[in-house]
Short mmCIF file of C-alpha atoms in Angstrom, two decimals:
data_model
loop_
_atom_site.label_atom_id
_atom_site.label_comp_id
_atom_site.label_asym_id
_atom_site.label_seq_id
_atom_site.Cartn_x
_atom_site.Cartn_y
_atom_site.Cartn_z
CA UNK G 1 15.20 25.79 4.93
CA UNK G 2 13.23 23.72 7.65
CA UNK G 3 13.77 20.28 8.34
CA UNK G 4 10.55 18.38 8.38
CA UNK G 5 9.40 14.88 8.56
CA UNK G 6 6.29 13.20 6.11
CA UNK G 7 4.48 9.97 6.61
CA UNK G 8 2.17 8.84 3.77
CA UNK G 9 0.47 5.77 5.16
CA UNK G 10 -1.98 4.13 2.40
CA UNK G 11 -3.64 0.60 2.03
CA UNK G 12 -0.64 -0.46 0.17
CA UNK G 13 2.07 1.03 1.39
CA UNK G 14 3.80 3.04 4.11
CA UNK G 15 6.65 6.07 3.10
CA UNK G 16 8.99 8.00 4.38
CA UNK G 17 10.57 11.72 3.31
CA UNK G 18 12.59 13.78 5.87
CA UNK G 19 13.56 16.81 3.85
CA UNK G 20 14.99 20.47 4.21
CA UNK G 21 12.37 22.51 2.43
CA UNK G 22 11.70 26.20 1.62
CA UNK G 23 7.81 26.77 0.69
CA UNK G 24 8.49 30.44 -0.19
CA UNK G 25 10.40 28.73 -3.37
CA UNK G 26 9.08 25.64 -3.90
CA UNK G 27 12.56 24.13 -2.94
CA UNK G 28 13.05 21.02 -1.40
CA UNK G 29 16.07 18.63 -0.61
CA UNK G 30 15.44 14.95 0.49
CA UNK G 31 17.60 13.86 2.89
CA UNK G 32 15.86 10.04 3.17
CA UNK G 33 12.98 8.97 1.31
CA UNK G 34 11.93 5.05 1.87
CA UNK G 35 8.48 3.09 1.31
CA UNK G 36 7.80 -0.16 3.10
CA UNK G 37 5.02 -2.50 1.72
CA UNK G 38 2.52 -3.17 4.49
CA UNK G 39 -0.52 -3.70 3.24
CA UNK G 40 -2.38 -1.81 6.21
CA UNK G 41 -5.80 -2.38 3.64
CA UNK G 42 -5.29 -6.48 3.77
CA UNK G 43 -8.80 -7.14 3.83
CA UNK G 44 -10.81 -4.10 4.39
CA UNK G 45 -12.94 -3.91 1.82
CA UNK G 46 -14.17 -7.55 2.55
CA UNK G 47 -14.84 -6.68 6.58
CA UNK G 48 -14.51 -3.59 7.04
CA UNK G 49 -11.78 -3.86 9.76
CA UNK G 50 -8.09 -3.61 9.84
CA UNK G 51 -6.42 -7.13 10.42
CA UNK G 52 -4.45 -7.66 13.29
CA UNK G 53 -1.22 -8.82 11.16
CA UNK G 54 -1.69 -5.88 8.98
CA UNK G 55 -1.59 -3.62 11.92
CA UNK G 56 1.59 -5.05 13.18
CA UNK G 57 3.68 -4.79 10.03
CA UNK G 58 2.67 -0.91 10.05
CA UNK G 59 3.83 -0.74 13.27
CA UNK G 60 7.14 -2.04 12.40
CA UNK G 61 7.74 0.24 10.45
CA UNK G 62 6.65 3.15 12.19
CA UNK G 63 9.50 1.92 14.86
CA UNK G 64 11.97 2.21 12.39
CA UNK G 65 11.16 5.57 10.59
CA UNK G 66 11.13 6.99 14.12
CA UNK G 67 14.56 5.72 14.29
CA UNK G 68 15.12 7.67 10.79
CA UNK G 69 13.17 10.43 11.77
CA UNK G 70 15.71 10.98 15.65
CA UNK G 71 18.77 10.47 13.49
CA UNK G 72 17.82 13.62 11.14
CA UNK G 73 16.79 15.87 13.76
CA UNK G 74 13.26 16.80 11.66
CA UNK G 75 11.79 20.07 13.76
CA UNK G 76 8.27 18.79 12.68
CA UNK G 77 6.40 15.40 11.76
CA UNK G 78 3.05 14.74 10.45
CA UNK G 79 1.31 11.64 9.49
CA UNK G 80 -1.23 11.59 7.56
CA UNK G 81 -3.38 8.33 6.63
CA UNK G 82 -5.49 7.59 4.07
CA UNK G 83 -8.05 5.13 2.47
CA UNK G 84 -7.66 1.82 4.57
CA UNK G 85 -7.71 3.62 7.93
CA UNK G 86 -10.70 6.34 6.85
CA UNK G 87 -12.74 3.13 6.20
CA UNK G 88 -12.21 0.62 9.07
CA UNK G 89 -14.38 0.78 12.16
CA UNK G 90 -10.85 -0.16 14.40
CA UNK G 91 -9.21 3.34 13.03
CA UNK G 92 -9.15 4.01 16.30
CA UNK G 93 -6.63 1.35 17.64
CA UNK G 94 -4.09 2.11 14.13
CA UNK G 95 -4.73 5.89 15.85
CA UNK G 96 -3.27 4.72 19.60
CA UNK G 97 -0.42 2.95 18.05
CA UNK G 98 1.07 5.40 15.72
CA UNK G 99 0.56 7.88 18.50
CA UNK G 100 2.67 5.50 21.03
CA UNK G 101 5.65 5.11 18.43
CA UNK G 102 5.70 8.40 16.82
CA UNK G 103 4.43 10.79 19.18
CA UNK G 104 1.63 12.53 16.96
CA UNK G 105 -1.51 11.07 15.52
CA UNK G 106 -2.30 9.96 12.52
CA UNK G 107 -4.42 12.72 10.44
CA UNK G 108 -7.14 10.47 8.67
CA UNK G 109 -7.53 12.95 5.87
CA UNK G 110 -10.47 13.19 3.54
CA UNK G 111 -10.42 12.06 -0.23
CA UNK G 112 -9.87 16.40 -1.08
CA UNK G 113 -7.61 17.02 1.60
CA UNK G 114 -5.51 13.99 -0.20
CA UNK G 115 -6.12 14.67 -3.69
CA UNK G 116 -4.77 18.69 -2.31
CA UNK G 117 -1.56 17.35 -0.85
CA UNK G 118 -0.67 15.24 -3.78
CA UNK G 119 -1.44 18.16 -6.13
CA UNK G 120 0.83 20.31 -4.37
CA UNK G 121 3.39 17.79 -4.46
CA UNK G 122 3.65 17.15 -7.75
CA UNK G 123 3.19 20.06 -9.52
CA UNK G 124 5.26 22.73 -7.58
CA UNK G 125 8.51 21.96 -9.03
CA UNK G 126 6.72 22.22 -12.72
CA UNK G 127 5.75 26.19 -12.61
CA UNK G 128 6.98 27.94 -15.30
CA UNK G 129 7.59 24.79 -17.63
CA UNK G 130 6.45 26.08 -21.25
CA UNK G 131 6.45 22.40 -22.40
CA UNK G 132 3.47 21.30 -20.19
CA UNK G 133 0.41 22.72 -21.24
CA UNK G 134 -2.47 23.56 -18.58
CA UNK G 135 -4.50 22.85 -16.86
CA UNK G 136 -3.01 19.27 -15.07
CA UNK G 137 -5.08 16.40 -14.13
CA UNK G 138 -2.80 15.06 -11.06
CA UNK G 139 -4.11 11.56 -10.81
CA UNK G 140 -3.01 9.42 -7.78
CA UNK G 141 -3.59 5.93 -7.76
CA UNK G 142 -3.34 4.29 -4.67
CA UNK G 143 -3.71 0.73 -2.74
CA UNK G 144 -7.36 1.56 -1.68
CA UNK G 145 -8.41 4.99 -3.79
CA UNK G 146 -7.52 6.63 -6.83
CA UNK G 147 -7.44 10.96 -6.17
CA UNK G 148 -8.19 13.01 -9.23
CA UNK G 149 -6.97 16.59 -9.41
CA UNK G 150 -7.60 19.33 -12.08
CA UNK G 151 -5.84 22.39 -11.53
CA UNK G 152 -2.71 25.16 -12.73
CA UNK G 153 -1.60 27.32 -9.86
CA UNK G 154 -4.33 25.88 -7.50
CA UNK G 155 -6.46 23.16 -7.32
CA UNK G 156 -9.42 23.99 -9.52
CA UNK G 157 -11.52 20.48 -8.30
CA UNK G 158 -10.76 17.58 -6.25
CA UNK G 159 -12.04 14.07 -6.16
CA UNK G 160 -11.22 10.35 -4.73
CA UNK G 161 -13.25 7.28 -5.83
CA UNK G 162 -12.93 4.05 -4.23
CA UNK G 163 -10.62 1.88 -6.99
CA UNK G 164 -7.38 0.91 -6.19
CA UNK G 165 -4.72 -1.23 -7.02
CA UNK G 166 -5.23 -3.28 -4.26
CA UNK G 167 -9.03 -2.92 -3.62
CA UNK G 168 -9.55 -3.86 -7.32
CA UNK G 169 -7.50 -7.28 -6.70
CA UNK G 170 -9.12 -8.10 -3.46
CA UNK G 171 -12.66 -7.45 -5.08
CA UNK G 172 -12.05 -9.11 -8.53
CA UNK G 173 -9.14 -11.27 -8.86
CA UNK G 174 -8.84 -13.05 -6.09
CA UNK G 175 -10.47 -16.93 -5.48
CA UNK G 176 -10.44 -18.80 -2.58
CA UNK G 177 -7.70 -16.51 -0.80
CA UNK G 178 -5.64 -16.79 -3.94
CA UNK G 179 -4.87 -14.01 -6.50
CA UNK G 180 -5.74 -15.60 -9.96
CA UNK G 181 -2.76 -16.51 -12.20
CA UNK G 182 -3.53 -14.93 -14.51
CA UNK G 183 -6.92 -13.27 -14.63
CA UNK G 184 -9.62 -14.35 -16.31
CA UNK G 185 -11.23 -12.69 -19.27
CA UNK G 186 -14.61 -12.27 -17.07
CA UNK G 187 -12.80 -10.90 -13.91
CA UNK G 188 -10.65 -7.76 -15.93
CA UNK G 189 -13.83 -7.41 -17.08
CA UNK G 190 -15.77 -6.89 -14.44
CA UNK G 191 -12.81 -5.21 -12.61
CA UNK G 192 -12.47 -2.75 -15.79
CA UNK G 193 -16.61 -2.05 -15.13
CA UNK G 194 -16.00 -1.04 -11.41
CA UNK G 195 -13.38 1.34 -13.03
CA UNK G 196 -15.36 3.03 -15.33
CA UNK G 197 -18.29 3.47 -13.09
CA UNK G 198 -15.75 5.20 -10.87
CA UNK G 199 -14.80 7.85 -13.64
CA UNK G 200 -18.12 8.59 -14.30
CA UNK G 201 -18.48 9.34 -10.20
CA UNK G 202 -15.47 11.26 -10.81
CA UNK G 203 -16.23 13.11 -13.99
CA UNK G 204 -19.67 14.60 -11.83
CA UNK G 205 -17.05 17.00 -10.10
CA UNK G 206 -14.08 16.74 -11.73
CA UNK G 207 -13.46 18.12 -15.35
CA UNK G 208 -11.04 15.56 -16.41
CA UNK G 209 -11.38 16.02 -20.19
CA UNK G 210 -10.43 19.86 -19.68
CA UNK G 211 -7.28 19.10 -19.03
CA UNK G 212 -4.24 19.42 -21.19
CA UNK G 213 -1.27 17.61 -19.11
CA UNK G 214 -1.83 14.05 -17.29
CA UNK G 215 0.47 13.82 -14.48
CA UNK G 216 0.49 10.05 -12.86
CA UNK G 217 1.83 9.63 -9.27
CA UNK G 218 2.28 6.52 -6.72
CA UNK G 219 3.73 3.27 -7.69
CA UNK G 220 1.69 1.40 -10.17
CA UNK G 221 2.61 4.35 -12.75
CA UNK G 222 6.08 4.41 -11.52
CA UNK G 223 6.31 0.36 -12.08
CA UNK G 224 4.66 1.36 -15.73
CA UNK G 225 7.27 4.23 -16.72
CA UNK G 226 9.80 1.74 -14.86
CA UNK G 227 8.87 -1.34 -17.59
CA UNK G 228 8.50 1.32 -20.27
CA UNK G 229 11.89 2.48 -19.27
CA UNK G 230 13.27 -1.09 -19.50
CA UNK G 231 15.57 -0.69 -16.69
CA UNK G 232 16.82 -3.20 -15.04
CA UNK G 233 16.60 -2.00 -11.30
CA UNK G 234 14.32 0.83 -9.72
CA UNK G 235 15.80 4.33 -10.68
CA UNK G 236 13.80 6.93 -9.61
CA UNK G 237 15.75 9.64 -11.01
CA UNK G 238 15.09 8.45 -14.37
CA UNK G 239 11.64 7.58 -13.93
CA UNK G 240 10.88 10.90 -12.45
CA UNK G 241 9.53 12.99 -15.59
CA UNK G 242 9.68 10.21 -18.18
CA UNK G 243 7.09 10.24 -20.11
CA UNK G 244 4.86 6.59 -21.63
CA UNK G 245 2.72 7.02 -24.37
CA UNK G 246 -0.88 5.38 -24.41
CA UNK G 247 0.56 2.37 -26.71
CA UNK G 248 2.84 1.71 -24.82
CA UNK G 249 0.45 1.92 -21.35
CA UNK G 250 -2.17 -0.35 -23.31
CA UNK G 251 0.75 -2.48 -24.01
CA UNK G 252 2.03 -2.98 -20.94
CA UNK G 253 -1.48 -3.51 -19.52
CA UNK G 254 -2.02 -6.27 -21.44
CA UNK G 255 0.73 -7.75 -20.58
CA UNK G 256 0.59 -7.20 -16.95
CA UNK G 257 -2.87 -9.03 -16.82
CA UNK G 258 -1.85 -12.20 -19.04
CA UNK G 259 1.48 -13.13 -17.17
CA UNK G 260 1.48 -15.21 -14.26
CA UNK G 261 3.19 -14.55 -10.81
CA UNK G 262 6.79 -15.84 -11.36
CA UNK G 263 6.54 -13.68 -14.88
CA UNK G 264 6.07 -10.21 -12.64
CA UNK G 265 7.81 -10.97 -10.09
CA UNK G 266 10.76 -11.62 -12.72
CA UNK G 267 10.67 -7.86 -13.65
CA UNK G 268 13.65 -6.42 -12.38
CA UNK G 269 12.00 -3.18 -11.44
CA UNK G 270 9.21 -4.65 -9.77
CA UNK G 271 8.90 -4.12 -5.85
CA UNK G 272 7.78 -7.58 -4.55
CA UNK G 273 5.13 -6.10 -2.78
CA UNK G 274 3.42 -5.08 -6.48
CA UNK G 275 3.74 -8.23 -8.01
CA UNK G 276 -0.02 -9.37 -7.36
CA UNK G 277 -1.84 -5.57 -7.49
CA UNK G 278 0.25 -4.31 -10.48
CA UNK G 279 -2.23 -5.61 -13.46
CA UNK G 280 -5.09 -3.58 -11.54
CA UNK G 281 -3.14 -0.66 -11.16
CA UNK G 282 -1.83 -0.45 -14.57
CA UNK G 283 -5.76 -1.15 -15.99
CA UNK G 284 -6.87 1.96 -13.70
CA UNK G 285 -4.02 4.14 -15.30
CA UNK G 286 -4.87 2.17 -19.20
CA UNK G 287 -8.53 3.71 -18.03
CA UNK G 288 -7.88 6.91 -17.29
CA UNK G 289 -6.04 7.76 -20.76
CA UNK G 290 -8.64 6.90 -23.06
CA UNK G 291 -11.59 7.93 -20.92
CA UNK G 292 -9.46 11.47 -21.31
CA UNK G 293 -8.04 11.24 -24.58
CA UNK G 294 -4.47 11.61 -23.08
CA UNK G 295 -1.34 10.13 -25.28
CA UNK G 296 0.89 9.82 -22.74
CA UNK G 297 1.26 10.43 -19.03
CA UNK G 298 3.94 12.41 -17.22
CA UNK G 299 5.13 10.22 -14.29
CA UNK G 300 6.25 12.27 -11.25
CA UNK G 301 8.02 10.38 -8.25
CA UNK G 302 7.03 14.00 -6.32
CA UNK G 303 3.07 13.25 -4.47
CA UNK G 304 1.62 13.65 -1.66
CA UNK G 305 4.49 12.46 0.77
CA UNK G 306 6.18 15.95 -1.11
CA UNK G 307 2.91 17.44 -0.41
CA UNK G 308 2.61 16.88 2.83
CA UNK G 309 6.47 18.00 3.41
CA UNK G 310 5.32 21.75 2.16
CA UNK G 311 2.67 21.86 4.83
CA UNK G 312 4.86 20.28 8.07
CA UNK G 313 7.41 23.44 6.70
CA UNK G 314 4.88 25.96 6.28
CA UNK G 315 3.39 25.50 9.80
CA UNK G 316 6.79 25.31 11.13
CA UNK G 317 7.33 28.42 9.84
CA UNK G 318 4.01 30.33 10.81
CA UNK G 319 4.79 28.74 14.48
CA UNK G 320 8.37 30.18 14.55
CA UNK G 321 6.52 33.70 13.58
CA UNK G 322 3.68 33.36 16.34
CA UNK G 323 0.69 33.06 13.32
#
């Protein structure tokens, strides 16, 4: 087993894994896993630029995973960073800082590279499974991007479109500098046409009605199976695996974009940081299903922070050997 550390830093959100992991077997132990809501894509799509304030909360809490990080004793880090920071023009200044706190710099991966690490992530602990038919479509929607992977033992194609949970708010439900409470009928509209043009970009390289097994990762469709769930708190060891039907997706949907602020935020479940980006999540997800014909999605708390874990350990490993 190697001891490694993972960053996942997206628009939304920032997270956390230090883990003992064996690649050879697909085995790996967490010893902390944590996400902190930063919002690093406040703004982006709008100027292009990552906000000052924005920067400064990510910061924070690279400080105090480094913390985390010394206590554990990982033998290896690496930080990757996805849509907000690929897209702003001041990448370069996110770049310096991480560098300064955590002593390696960010890797601002491409939408396959992504869509590759949160593959591997999710599906290595589901070999073998005869209950699961192949092939999977991973599907990973984020703050900023939404990764689609079709694949069994390997990734058979990749692709990332620009819709988001948060990217989809910013663009369509928010007036004035205020998130709309609720949405009107003409904004999920036009919000559920920027979707569907993104599937069809997707669909050009991605077979996503081949697929026989929808696997849903990141935390709108953790918040979904969470609701579906009805639990009362967060438990990821439930959610992990569950399973929501498309009823009950479409249900939730609707419900999610038809409540106001204080309704979501009144969802025991519900991170704080979701409250205002969860109806455009959910609609991505609600999206996805029937463009695919899928009845239900397995939800896997295992993505691309896991992902990127099995890389930091196999190049620890090939560096310990001299490859």
């Amino acid at each position: 087993m190697t001891r490694v550390a993972a960053v996942d830093c997206g628009t939304n959100s920032i997270r956390l894994l230090v883990a003992d992991v064996d690649p050879s077997t697909g085995e790996l132990a967490d010893l902390d896993r944590r996400m902190t809501i930063v919002r690093l894509g406040q703004g982006v799509d709008r100027t292009g630029r990552l906000a000052p304030e924005a920067l400064e909360r990510t910061f924070a809490a690279c400080r105090a995973y480094a913390d985390v990080i010394k206590e554990h004793g990982a033998e290896r880090l690496r930080f990757v960073a996805t849509s907000a920071s690929r897209d702003a023009e001041n990448r370069d200044e996110f770049v310096r800082g991480v560098l300064d706190i955590l002593g390696v710099e960010p890797e601002v991966v491409t939408g396959d590279q992504e869509a590759e690490f949160s593959f591997t992530g999710a599906t290595r602990e589901l070999t073998g499974r005869d209950d699961l038919a192949l092939p999977y479509l991973v599907v990973d929607i984020g703050g900023g991007s939404t990764e689609f992977v079709v694949g069994d033992d390997h990734v058979r194609a990749a692709r990332s479109v620009d819709v988001g949970c948060v990217r989809m708010t910013e663009r369509h439900l928010v007036h004035d500098g205020v998130v709309s409470d609720p949405p009107t009928a003409e904004q999920v509209a036009a919000m559920r046409g920027d979707i569907e043009a993104a599937l069809d970009l997707a669909e050009e390289t991605v077979p996503l009605r081949e697929a026989r097994t929808l696997v849903g990762l990141a935390g709108s469709v953790t918040t979904i199976a969470a609701i579906a769930l009805g639990l009362d708190a967060y438990d990821s060891e439930r959610i992990h695996h569950s399973r929501v039907s498309l009823a009950r997706v479409r249900e939730i949907t609707e419900w999610l974009l038809r409540s106001t602020h204080a309704e979501r935020a009144a969802i025991g479940s519900m991170h704080p940081g979701r409250v205002d980006v969860i109806g455009a999540g959910a609609l991505v997800l609600l999206s996805i299903m029937e463009r695919t014909g899928a009845e239900e999605v397995v939800v896997s708390e295992h993505d691309i922070l896991d992902g990127i874990a099995f890389k930091a350990a196999e190049e620890a490993e090939a560096g310990r050997r001299g490859d």
